[in-house]
Tab-separated table of N, CA, C and O in Angstrom:
chain	number	residue	atom	x	y	z
A	7	MET	N	3.232	-37.275	-24.016
A	7	MET	CA	1.856	-37.388	-23.558
A	7	MET	C	1.790	-37.292	-22.041
A	7	MET	O	2.732	-37.629	-21.340
A	8	ILE	N	0.654	-36.881	-21.562
A	8	ILE	CA	0.407	-36.798	-20.129
A	8	ILE	C	0.074	-38.200	-19.620
A	8	ILE	O	-0.709	-38.920	-20.234
A	9	ASN	N	0.677	-38.569	-18.523
A	9	ASN	CA	0.479	-39.900	-17.946
A	9	ASN	C	-0.912	-39.978	-17.306
A	9	ASN	O	-1.134	-39.460	-16.216
A	10	GLU	N	-1.830	-40.642	-18.001
A	10	GLU	CA	-3.221	-40.725	-17.534
A	10	GLU	C	-3.336	-41.513	-16.231
A	10	GLU	O	-4.187	-41.195	-15.387
A	11	ASN	N	-2.494	-42.513	-16.058
A	11	ASN	CA	-2.529	-43.273	-14.805
A	11	ASN	C	-2.131	-42.395	-13.629
A	11	ASN	O	-2.702	-42.502	-12.540
A	12	ALA	N	-1.169	-41.501	-13.838
A	12	ALA	CA	-0.761	-40.568	-12.785
A	12	ALA	C	-1.900	-39.605	-12.459
A	12	ALA	O	-2.115	-39.266	-11.291
A	13	VAL	N	-2.635	-39.194	-13.475
A	13	VAL	CA	-3.773	-38.289	-13.277
A	13	VAL	C	-4.850	-38.976	-12.440
A	13	VAL	O	-5.364	-38.418	-11.469
A	14	LEU	N	-5.196	-40.205	-12.815
A	14	LEU	CA	-6.239	-40.925	-12.085
A	14	LEU	C	-5.792	-41.260	-10.660
A	14	LEU	O	-6.580	-41.198	-9.724
A	15	TYR	N	-4.508	-41.589	-10.498
A	15	TYR	CA	-3.995	-41.855	-9.159
A	15	TYR	C	-4.062	-40.582	-8.308
A	15	TYR	O	-4.415	-40.628	-7.130
A	16	LYS	N	-3.725	-39.442	-8.910
A	16	LYS	CA	-3.782	-38.157	-8.201
A	16	LYS	C	-5.228	-37.853	-7.789
A	16	LYS	O	-5.478	-37.445	-6.655
A	17	ALA	N	-6.176	-38.074	-8.696
A	17	ALA	CA	-7.590	-37.838	-8.387
A	17	ALA	C	-8.049	-38.752	-7.256
A	17	ALA	O	-8.747	-38.321	-6.333
A	18	LYS	N	-7.605	-40.006	-7.307
A	18	LYS	CA	-7.992	-40.970	-6.276
A	18	LYS	C	-7.402	-40.594	-4.922
A	18	LYS	O	-8.109	-40.592	-3.901
A	19	SER	N	-6.136	-40.243	-4.895
A	19	SER	CA	-5.474	-39.964	-3.625
A	19	SER	C	-5.862	-38.609	-3.033
A	19	SER	O	-6.041	-38.499	-1.820
A	20	LEU	N	-6.010	-37.585	-3.844
A	20	LEU	CA	-6.331	-36.255	-3.322
A	20	LEU	C	-7.792	-36.095	-2.935
A	20	LEU	O	-8.108	-35.441	-1.948
A	21	PHE	N	-8.673	-36.669	-3.737
A	21	PHE	CA	-10.098	-36.405	-3.558
A	21	PHE	C	-10.872	-37.604	-3.020
A	21	PHE	O	-12.080	-37.544	-2.873
A	22	GLY	N	-10.160	-38.714	-2.740
A	22	GLY	CA	-10.812	-39.871	-2.156
A	22	GLY	C	-11.789	-40.574	-3.081
A	22	GLY	O	-12.731	-41.196	-2.612
A	23	LEU	N	-11.576	-40.442	-4.376
A	23	LEU	CA	-12.461	-41.120	-5.320
A	23	LEU	C	-12.171	-42.615	-5.287
A	23	LEU	O	-11.018	-43.029	-5.318
A	24	ASP	N	-13.209	-43.420	-5.229
A	24	ASP	CA	-12.985	-44.863	-5.221
A	24	ASP	C	-13.035	-45.413	-6.651
A	24	ASP	O	-13.330	-44.689	-7.604
A	25	ASN	N	-12.745	-46.680	-6.783
A	25	ASN	CA	-12.645	-47.293	-8.112
A	25	ASN	C	-13.955	-47.268	-8.889
A	25	ASN	O	-13.941	-47.216	-10.112
A	26	THR	N	-15.095	-47.284	-8.186
A	26	THR	CA	-16.379	-47.232	-8.891
A	26	THR	C	-16.595	-45.871	-9.552
A	26	THR	O	-17.245	-45.774	-10.583
A	27	VAL	N	-16.038	-44.831	-8.959
A	27	VAL	CA	-16.122	-43.486	-9.550
A	27	VAL	C	-15.067	-43.327	-10.639
A	27	VAL	O	-15.317	-42.696	-11.670
A	28	LEU	N	-13.883	-43.910	-10.417
A	28	LEU	CA	-12.788	-43.757	-11.375
A	28	LEU	C	-13.029	-44.502	-12.690
A	28	LEU	O	-12.625	-44.024	-13.750
A	29	ALA	N	-13.669	-45.654	-12.629
A	29	ALA	CA	-13.835	-46.486	-13.826
A	29	ALA	C	-14.457	-45.730	-15.004
A	29	ALA	O	-13.913	-45.762	-16.106
A	30	PRO	N	-15.557	-45.001	-14.803
A	30	PRO	CA	-16.127	-44.273	-15.944
A	30	PRO	C	-15.327	-43.040	-16.362
A	30	PRO	O	-15.607	-42.438	-17.396
A	31	LEU	N	-14.321	-42.673	-15.580
A	31	LEU	CA	-13.540	-41.478	-15.893
A	31	LEU	C	-12.365	-41.741	-16.829
A	31	LEU	O	-11.721	-40.798	-17.268
A	32	TYR	N	-12.055	-42.998	-17.132
A	32	TYR	CA	-10.900	-43.299	-17.978
A	32	TYR	C	-10.978	-42.588	-19.328
A	32	TYR	O	-10.017	-41.948	-19.767
A	33	CYS	N	-12.106	-42.680	-19.988
A	33	CYS	CA	-12.260	-42.049	-21.312
A	33	CYS	C	-12.192	-40.524	-21.198
A	33	CYS	O	-11.523	-39.862	-21.987
A	34	VAL	N	-12.873	-39.989	-20.195
A	34	VAL	CA	-12.882	-38.538	-19.983
A	34	VAL	C	-11.482	-38.044	-19.638
A	34	VAL	O	-11.047	-37.001	-20.131
A	35	CYS	N	-10.785	-38.797	-18.804
A	35	CYS	CA	-9.411	-38.443	-18.432
A	35	CYS	C	-8.530	-38.387	-19.678
A	35	CYS	O	-7.727	-37.477	-19.829
A	36	HIS	N	-8.707	-39.352	-20.554
A	36	HIS	CA	-7.939	-39.376	-21.805
A	36	HIS	C	-8.196	-38.096	-22.609
A	36	HIS	O	-7.252	-37.466	-23.112
A	37	LEU	N	-9.443	-37.683	-22.698
A	37	LEU	CA	-9.781	-36.463	-23.441
A	37	LEU	C	-9.210	-35.211	-22.771
A	37	LEU	O	-8.695	-34.318	-23.452
A	38	PHE	N	-9.295	-35.140	-21.453
A	38	PHE	CA	-8.705	-33.999	-20.736
A	38	PHE	C	-7.199	-33.940	-20.988
A	38	PHE	O	-6.642	-32.862	-21.215
A	39	CYS	N	-6.551	-35.084	-20.940
A	39	CYS	CA	-5.099	-35.126	-21.139
A	39	CYS	C	-4.724	-34.705	-22.557
A	39	CYS	O	-3.751	-33.971	-22.750
A	40	LEU	N	-5.490	-35.140	-23.542
A	40	LEU	CA	-5.226	-34.719	-24.927
A	40	LEU	C	-5.392	-33.212	-25.080
A	40	LEU	O	-4.566	-32.541	-25.716
A	41	GLU	N	-6.449	-32.679	-24.482
A	41	GLU	CA	-6.705	-31.242	-24.584
A	41	GLU	C	-5.601	-30.450	-23.890
A	41	GLU	O	-5.096	-29.472	-24.433
A	42	LEU	N	-5.204	-30.875	-22.707
A	42	LEU	CA	-4.125	-30.177	-21.998
A	42	LEU	C	-2.802	-30.290	-22.740
A	42	LEU	O	-2.054	-29.314	-22.822
A	43	TYR	N	-2.519	-31.457	-23.279
A	43	TYR	CA	-1.270	-31.663	-24.022
A	43	TYR	C	-1.194	-30.711	-25.214
A	43	TYR	O	-0.142	-30.144	-25.506
A	44	SER	N	-2.331	-30.505	-25.879
A	44	SER	CA	-2.349	-29.609	-27.040
A	44	SER	C	-2.129	-28.149	-26.637
A	44	SER	O	-1.729	-27.333	-27.449
A	45	ARG	N	-2.388	-27.813	-25.378
A	45	ARG	CA	-2.235	-26.439	-24.889
A	45	ARG	C	-0.881	-26.171	-24.248
A	45	ARG	O	-0.600	-25.041	-23.846
A	46	LEU	N	-0.033	-27.187	-24.120
A	46	LEU	CA	1.271	-27.000	-23.484
A	46	LEU	C	2.194	-26.147	-24.341
A	46	LEU	O	2.298	-26.362	-25.553
A	47	LYS	N	2.891	-25.203	-23.728
A	47	LYS	CA	3.910	-24.419	-24.428
A	47	LYS	C	5.077	-25.314	-24.812
A	47	LYS	O	5.584	-25.250	-25.922
A	48	ASP	N	5.515	-26.112	-23.864
A	48	ASP	CA	6.632	-27.029	-24.075
A	48	ASP	C	6.154	-28.432	-23.710
A	48	ASP	O	5.763	-28.685	-22.574
A	49	LYS	N	6.173	-29.323	-24.672
A	49	LYS	CA	5.652	-30.682	-24.470
A	49	LYS	C	6.429	-31.450	-23.395
A	49	LYS	O	5.939	-32.427	-22.867
A	50	LYS	N	7.640	-30.964	-23.052
A	50	LYS	CA	8.412	-31.615	-21.988
A	50	LYS	C	7.758	-31.439	-20.623
A	50	LYS	O	8.084	-32.147	-19.681
A	51	ASP	N	6.827	-30.504	-20.515
A	51	ASP	CA	6.134	-30.259	-19.251
A	51	ASP	C	4.914	-31.163	-19.061
A	51	ASP	O	4.139	-30.965	-18.119
A	52	ALA	N	4.764	-32.151	-19.920
A	52	ALA	CA	3.570	-33.004	-19.890
A	52	ALA	C	3.376	-33.703	-18.546
A	52	ALA	O	2.240	-33.951	-18.142
A	53	ASN	N	4.436	-34.013	-17.861
A	53	ASN	CA	4.295	-34.707	-16.580
A	53	ASN	C	4.647	-33.819	-15.387
A	53	ASN	O	4.938	-34.317	-14.298
A	54	ASP	N	4.589	-32.510	-15.597
A	54	ASP	CA	4.760	-31.566	-14.498
A	54	ASP	C	3.598	-31.754	-13.518
A	54	ASP	O	2.457	-32.000	-13.921
A	55	GLU	N	3.884	-31.628	-12.252
A	55	GLU	CA	2.872	-31.852	-11.211
A	55	GLU	C	1.660	-30.935	-11.369
A	55	GLU	O	0.529	-31.324	-11.077
A	56	ARG	N	1.867	-29.712	-11.850
A	56	ARG	CA	0.750	-28.770	-12.022
A	56	ARG	C	-0.195	-29.228	-13.121
A	56	ARG	O	-1.413	-29.054	-13.005
A	57	ILE	N	0.355	-29.831	-14.165
A	57	ILE	CA	-0.470	-30.336	-15.261
A	57	ILE	C	-1.241	-31.581	-14.807
A	57	ILE	O	-2.444	-31.725	-15.094
A	58	ILE	N	-0.565	-32.467	-14.089
A	58	ILE	CA	-1.226	-33.663	-13.554
A	58	ILE	C	-2.365	-33.247	-12.622
A	58	ILE	O	-3.469	-33.784	-12.681
A	59	TYR	N	-2.089	-32.256	-11.767
A	59	TYR	CA	-3.105	-31.772	-10.830
A	59	TYR	C	-4.289	-31.165	-11.575
A	59	TYR	O	-5.452	-31.434	-11.226
A	60	LEU	N	-4.031	-30.372	-12.595
A	60	LEU	CA	-5.108	-29.758	-13.368
A	60	LEU	C	-5.978	-30.830	-14.025
A	60	LEU	O	-7.208	-30.745	-13.990
A	61	ALA	N	-5.370	-31.839	-14.591
A	61	ALA	CA	-6.140	-32.921	-15.213
A	61	ALA	C	-6.951	-33.672	-14.156
A	61	ALA	O	-8.109	-34.032	-14.390
A	62	ALA	N	-6.377	-33.900	-12.983
A	62	ALA	CA	-7.089	-34.597	-11.903
A	62	ALA	C	-8.281	-33.774	-11.423
A	62	ALA	O	-9.364	-34.322	-11.176
A	63	VAL	N	-8.100	-32.475	-11.298
A	63	VAL	CA	-9.197	-31.604	-10.876
A	63	VAL	C	-10.297	-31.590	-11.937
A	63	VAL	O	-11.488	-31.579	-11.600
A	64	ASN	N	-9.921	-31.612	-13.216
A	64	ASN	CA	-10.929	-31.690	-14.272
A	64	ASN	C	-11.720	-32.984	-14.172
A	64	ASN	O	-12.932	-32.992	-14.396
A	65	CYS	N	-11.058	-34.082	-13.824
A	65	CYS	CA	-11.756	-35.358	-13.630
A	65	CYS	C	-12.725	-35.267	-12.460
A	65	CYS	O	-13.857	-35.742	-12.543
A	66	LEU	N	-12.284	-34.648	-11.363
A	66	LEU	CA	-13.160	-34.456	-10.205
A	66	LEU	C	-14.373	-33.613	-10.588
A	66	LEU	O	-15.509	-33.955	-10.257
A	67	TYR	N	-14.135	-32.524	-11.292
A	67	TYR	CA	-15.208	-31.625	-11.725
A	67	TYR	C	-16.225	-32.389	-12.574
A	67	TYR	O	-17.435	-32.295	-12.356
A	68	TYR	N	-15.730	-33.164	-13.528
A	68	TYR	CA	-16.621	-33.947	-14.380
A	68	TYR	C	-17.405	-34.965	-13.553
A	68	TYR	O	-18.610	-35.152	-13.756
A	69	SER	N	-16.737	-35.606	-12.604
A	69	SER	CA	-17.385	-36.596	-11.747
A	69	SER	C	-18.524	-35.960	-10.954
A	69	SER	O	-19.609	-36.533	-10.821
A	70	ILE	N	-18.290	-34.762	-10.430
A	70	ILE	CA	-19.330	-34.065	-9.672
A	70	ILE	C	-20.465	-33.635	-10.584
A	70	ILE	O	-21.640	-33.758	-10.224
A	71	LEU	N	-20.137	-33.170	-11.781
A	71	LEU	CA	-21.193	-32.818	-12.736
A	71	LEU	C	-22.065	-34.022	-13.067
A	71	LEU	O	-23.283	-33.915	-13.160
A	72	GLU	N	-21.432	-35.167	-13.245
A	72	GLU	CA	-22.170	-36.399	-13.556
A	72	GLU	C	-23.062	-36.835	-12.409
A	72	GLU	O	-24.136	-37.373	-12.631
A	73	SER	N	-22.615	-36.617	-11.170
A	73	SER	CA	-23.377	-37.107	-10.019
A	73	SER	C	-24.398	-36.094	-9.506
A	73	SER	O	-25.247	-36.437	-8.695
A	74	THR	N	-24.318	-34.860	-9.976
A	74	THR	CA	-25.257	-33.835	-9.533
A	74	THR	C	-26.567	-34.023	-10.266
A	74	THR	O	-26.607	-34.093	-11.488
A	75	ASP	N	-27.645	-34.098	-9.481
A	75	ASP	CA	-28.945	-34.233	-10.125
A	75	ASP	C	-29.451	-32.870	-10.557
A	75	ASP	O	-28.806	-31.853	-10.366
A	76	SER	N	-30.628	-32.830	-11.090
A	76	SER	CA	-31.162	-31.590	-11.656
A	76	SER	C	-31.925	-30.763	-10.626
A	76	SER	O	-32.882	-30.082	-10.967
A	77	GLY	N	-31.513	-30.828	-9.378
A	77	GLY	CA	-32.154	-30.011	-8.360
A	77	GLY	C	-33.387	-30.654	-7.752
A	77	GLY	O	-34.167	-29.982	-7.101
A	78	CYS	N	-33.579	-31.936	-7.944
A	78	CYS	CA	-34.760	-32.619	-7.430
A	78	CYS	C	-34.534	-33.213	-6.047
A	78	CYS	O	-35.411	-33.854	-5.506
A	79	SER	N	-33.374	-33.036	-5.474
A	79	SER	CA	-33.080	-33.666	-4.191
A	79	SER	C	-33.646	-32.842	-3.040
A	79	SER	O	-33.916	-31.658	-3.159
A	80	VAL	N	-33.802	-33.500	-1.905
A	80	VAL	CA	-34.264	-32.836	-0.692
A	80	VAL	C	-33.109	-32.018	-0.137
A	80	VAL	O	-32.017	-32.527	0.049
A	81	GLU	N	-33.372	-30.741	0.135
A	81	GLU	CA	-32.325	-29.873	0.640
A	81	GLU	C	-32.431	-29.625	2.132
A	81	GLU	O	-31.475	-29.194	2.751
A	82	SER	N	-33.608	-29.847	2.730
A	82	SER	CA	-33.711	-29.637	4.163
A	82	SER	C	-34.666	-30.658	4.772
A	82	SER	O	-35.589	-31.127	4.120
A	83	VAL	N	-34.393	-30.968	6.026
A	83	VAL	CA	-35.211	-31.904	6.786
A	83	VAL	C	-35.469	-31.271	8.140
A	83	VAL	O	-34.555	-30.737	8.777
A	84	LYS	N	-36.707	-31.315	8.598
A	84	LYS	CA	-37.038	-30.745	9.904
A	84	LYS	C	-37.650	-31.845	10.761
A	84	LYS	O	-38.563	-32.529	10.345
A	85	ALA	N	-37.089	-31.982	11.945
A	85	ALA	CA	-37.602	-32.950	12.909
A	85	ALA	C	-37.739	-32.231	14.250
A	85	ALA	O	-36.759	-32.025	14.960
A	86	GLY	N	-38.948	-31.811	14.565
A	86	GLY	CA	-39.153	-31.057	15.807
A	86	GLY	C	-38.482	-29.711	15.731
A	86	GLY	O	-38.767	-28.910	14.841
A	87	ASP	N	-37.565	-29.456	16.659
A	87	ASP	CA	-36.861	-28.178	16.705
A	87	ASP	C	-35.566	-28.178	15.901
A	87	ASP	O	-34.872	-27.173	15.858
A	88	VAL	N	-35.235	-29.311	15.294
A	88	VAL	CA	-33.969	-29.436	14.582
A	88	VAL	C	-34.226	-29.392	13.077
A	88	VAL	O	-35.041	-30.146	12.556
A	89	THR	N	-33.532	-28.501	12.394
A	89	THR	CA	-33.619	-28.417	10.937
A	89	THR	C	-32.231	-28.590	10.363
A	89	THR	O	-31.288	-27.927	10.790
A	90	VAL	N	-32.121	-29.493	9.417
A	90	VAL	CA	-30.857	-29.730	8.729
A	90	VAL	C	-31.051	-29.322	7.284
A	90	VAL	O	-31.953	-29.811	6.610
A	91	LYS	N	-30.238	-28.405	6.833
A	91	LYS	CA	-30.329	-27.936	5.446
A	91	LYS	C	-28.983	-28.154	4.781
A	91	LYS	O	-27.947	-27.820	5.338
A	92	GLU	N	-29.024	-28.696	3.586
A	92	GLU	CA	-27.797	-28.968	2.841
A	92	GLU	C	-27.863	-28.245	1.512
A	92	GLU	O	-28.866	-28.315	0.804
A	93	ASP	N	-26.804	-27.550	1.182
A	93	ASP	CA	-26.711	-26.879	-0.105
A	93	ASP	C	-26.205	-27.893	-1.120
A	93	ASP	O	-25.035	-28.271	-1.110
A	94	ALA	N	-27.108	-28.343	-2.002
A	94	ALA	CA	-26.760	-29.397	-2.961
A	94	ALA	C	-25.700	-28.944	-3.963
A	94	ALA	O	-25.002	-29.768	-4.552
A	95	SER	N	-25.548	-27.647	-4.135
A	95	SER	CA	-24.582	-27.156	-5.124
A	95	SER	C	-23.186	-26.937	-4.530
A	95	SER	O	-22.267	-26.580	-5.264
A	96	MET	N	-23.014	-27.169	-3.237
A	96	MET	CA	-21.724	-26.900	-2.585
A	96	MET	C	-20.570	-27.694	-3.201
A	96	MET	O	-19.517	-27.111	-3.471
A	97	PRO	N	-20.704	-29.025	-3.422
A	97	PRO	CA	-19.575	-29.741	-4.038
A	97	PRO	C	-19.198	-29.177	-5.404
A	97	PRO	O	-18.017	-29.079	-5.734
A	98	LEU	N	-20.190	-28.773	-6.176
A	98	LEU	CA	-19.909	-28.210	-7.494
A	98	LEU	C	-19.197	-26.866	-7.373
A	98	LEU	O	-18.253	-26.592	-8.108
A	99	LYS	N	-19.609	-26.046	-6.426
A	99	LYS	CA	-18.952	-24.751	-6.204
A	99	LYS	C	-17.492	-24.946	-5.806
A	99	LYS	O	-16.602	-24.250	-6.296
A	100	LYS	N	-17.246	-25.907	-4.907
A	100	LYS	CA	-15.869	-26.191	-4.483
A	100	LYS	C	-15.045	-26.714	-5.653
A	100	LYS	O	-13.871	-26.356	-5.804
A	101	ALA	N	-15.650	-27.561	-6.488
A	101	ALA	CA	-14.935	-28.102	-7.646
A	101	ALA	C	-14.585	-26.997	-8.637
A	101	ALA	O	-13.498	-27.003	-9.220
A	102	VAL	N	-15.472	-26.039	-8.824
A	102	VAL	CA	-15.190	-24.906	-9.715
A	102	VAL	C	-14.032	-24.083	-9.159
A	102	VAL	O	-13.142	-23.672	-9.907
A	103	GLU	N	-14.025	-23.860	-7.838
A	103	GLU	CA	-12.923	-23.119	-7.215
A	103	GLU	C	-11.595	-23.856	-7.405
A	103	GLU	O	-10.585	-23.242	-7.750
A	104	LEU	N	-11.609	-25.172	-7.171
A	104	LEU	CA	-10.394	-25.974	-7.373
A	104	LEU	C	-9.934	-25.922	-8.820
A	104	LEU	O	-8.746	-25.802	-9.108
A	105	LYS	N	-10.894	-26.016	-9.745
A	105	LYS	CA	-10.582	-26.001	-11.176
A	105	LYS	C	-9.937	-24.667	-11.565
A	105	LYS	O	-8.932	-24.638	-12.284
A	106	ASN	N	-10.496	-23.579	-11.085
A	106	ASN	CA	-9.939	-22.257	-11.391
A	106	ASN	C	-8.535	-22.093	-10.806
A	106	ASN	O	-7.639	-21.553	-11.449
A	107	GLU	N	-8.351	-22.571	-9.572
A	107	GLU	CA	-7.041	-22.478	-8.930
A	107	GLU	C	-6.011	-23.339	-9.664
A	107	GLU	O	-4.873	-22.920	-9.887
A	108	ALA	N	-6.407	-24.551	-10.047
A	108	ALA	CA	-5.494	-25.443	-10.773
A	108	ALA	C	-5.116	-24.840	-12.127
A	108	ALA	O	-3.965	-24.931	-12.556
A	109	GLU	N	-6.069	-24.225	-12.784
A	109	GLU	CA	-5.808	-23.569	-14.075
A	109	GLU	C	-4.816	-22.415	-13.888
A	109	GLU	O	-3.916	-22.222	-14.685
A	110	ARG	N	-4.993	-21.666	-12.804
A	110	ARG	CA	-4.082	-20.547	-12.527
A	110	ARG	C	-2.665	-21.056	-12.245
A	110	ARG	O	-1.686	-20.501	-12.740
A	111	LEU	N	-2.561	-22.137	-11.465
A	111	LEU	CA	-1.244	-22.701	-11.151
A	111	LEU	C	-0.529	-23.226	-12.393
A	111	LEU	O	0.688	-23.113	-12.513
A	112	ALA	N	-1.290	-23.812	-13.307
A	112	ALA	CA	-0.693	-24.398	-14.512
A	112	ALA	C	-0.534	-23.388	-15.644
A	112	ALA	O	0.123	-23.681	-16.641
A	113	SER	N	-1.085	-22.202	-15.489
A	113	SER	CA	-1.083	-21.231	-16.590
A	113	SER	C	0.303	-20.883	-17.146
A	113	SER	O	0.424	-20.662	-18.354
A	114	PRO	N	1.380	-20.848	-16.341
A	114	PRO	CA	2.683	-20.558	-16.946
A	114	PRO	C	3.141	-21.625	-17.947
A	114	PRO	O	3.972	-21.348	-18.802
A	115	LEU	N	2.576	-22.822	-17.840
A	115	LEU	CA	2.974	-23.919	-18.730
A	115	LEU	C	2.079	-24.042	-19.958
A	115	LEU	O	2.395	-24.797	-20.877
A	116	LEU	N	0.976	-23.297	-19.970
A	116	LEU	CA	-0.015	-23.442	-21.034
A	116	LEU	C	-0.004	-22.251	-21.984
A	116	LEU	O	0.313	-21.127	-21.590
A	117	LEU	N	-0.365	-22.527	-23.227
A	117	LEU	CA	-0.510	-21.462	-24.211
A	117	LEU	C	-1.684	-20.587	-23.826
A	117	LEU	O	-2.689	-21.069	-23.302
A	118	ASP	N	-1.567	-19.308	-24.089
A	118	ASP	CA	-2.658	-18.388	-23.814
A	118	ASP	C	-3.570	-18.378	-25.026
A	118	ASP	O	-3.310	-17.697	-26.012
A	119	ASP	N	-4.651	-19.150	-24.935
A	119	ASP	CA	-5.558	-19.240	-26.069
A	119	ASP	C	-6.910	-18.599	-25.757
A	119	ASP	O	-7.891	-18.837	-26.437
A	120	GLY	N	-6.927	-17.772	-24.731
A	120	GLY	CA	-8.170	-17.125	-24.336
A	120	GLY	C	-8.493	-15.937	-25.225
A	120	GLY	O	-7.659	-15.403	-25.944
A	121	PHE	N	-9.746	-15.519	-25.167
A	121	PHE	CA	-10.213	-14.374	-25.931
A	121	PHE	C	-10.929	-13.453	-24.967
A	121	PHE	O	-11.764	-13.882	-24.175
A	122	VAL	N	-10.609	-12.179	-24.998
A	122	VAL	CA	-11.273	-11.201	-24.137
A	122	VAL	C	-11.750	-10.057	-25.005
A	122	VAL	O	-10.993	-9.496	-25.809
A	123	PHE	N	-13.013	-9.697	-24.862
A	123	PHE	CA	-13.574	-8.557	-25.563
A	123	PHE	C	-13.651	-7.416	-24.562
A	123	PHE	O	-14.364	-7.497	-23.580
A	124	MET	N	-12.887	-6.378	-24.781
A	124	MET	CA	-12.793	-5.271	-23.831
A	124	MET	C	-13.809	-4.164	-24.072
A	124	MET	O	-14.120	-3.417	-23.180
A	125	GLY	N	-14.332	-4.035	-25.251
A	125	GLY	CA	-15.315	-2.985	-25.529
A	125	GLY	C	-15.195	-2.496	-26.960
A	125	GLY	O	-14.335	-2.922	-27.711
A	126	VAL	N	-16.071	-1.590	-27.287
A	126	VAL	CA	-16.108	-1.058	-28.653
A	126	VAL	C	-15.345	0.239	-28.714
A	126	VAL	O	-15.383	1.061	-27.869
């Protein structure tokens, strides 16, 4: 099995998640670890750093999805000549990039269970 404590510690240390964010992720982390474990080519790779990192990034991604509102937040503020605009989707975009990169790094250890339709 994948060490869930190592995954949560990795998420905490790499992404600066505090305990209030980590607490609700225990169940989700368990599910991510089960899913990744089922996709491993060799079960001995369960505690490989790439697998731990992929699970941690999935936890981060889920955490950002949970904290992202439905687009109702204020995106810009103007005070006189100064305008501050924030792209509310930026953390999610970065998390998707990290998730894709982590998946690519771990891909040699995972079964290829993808499906591609090339054409008729």
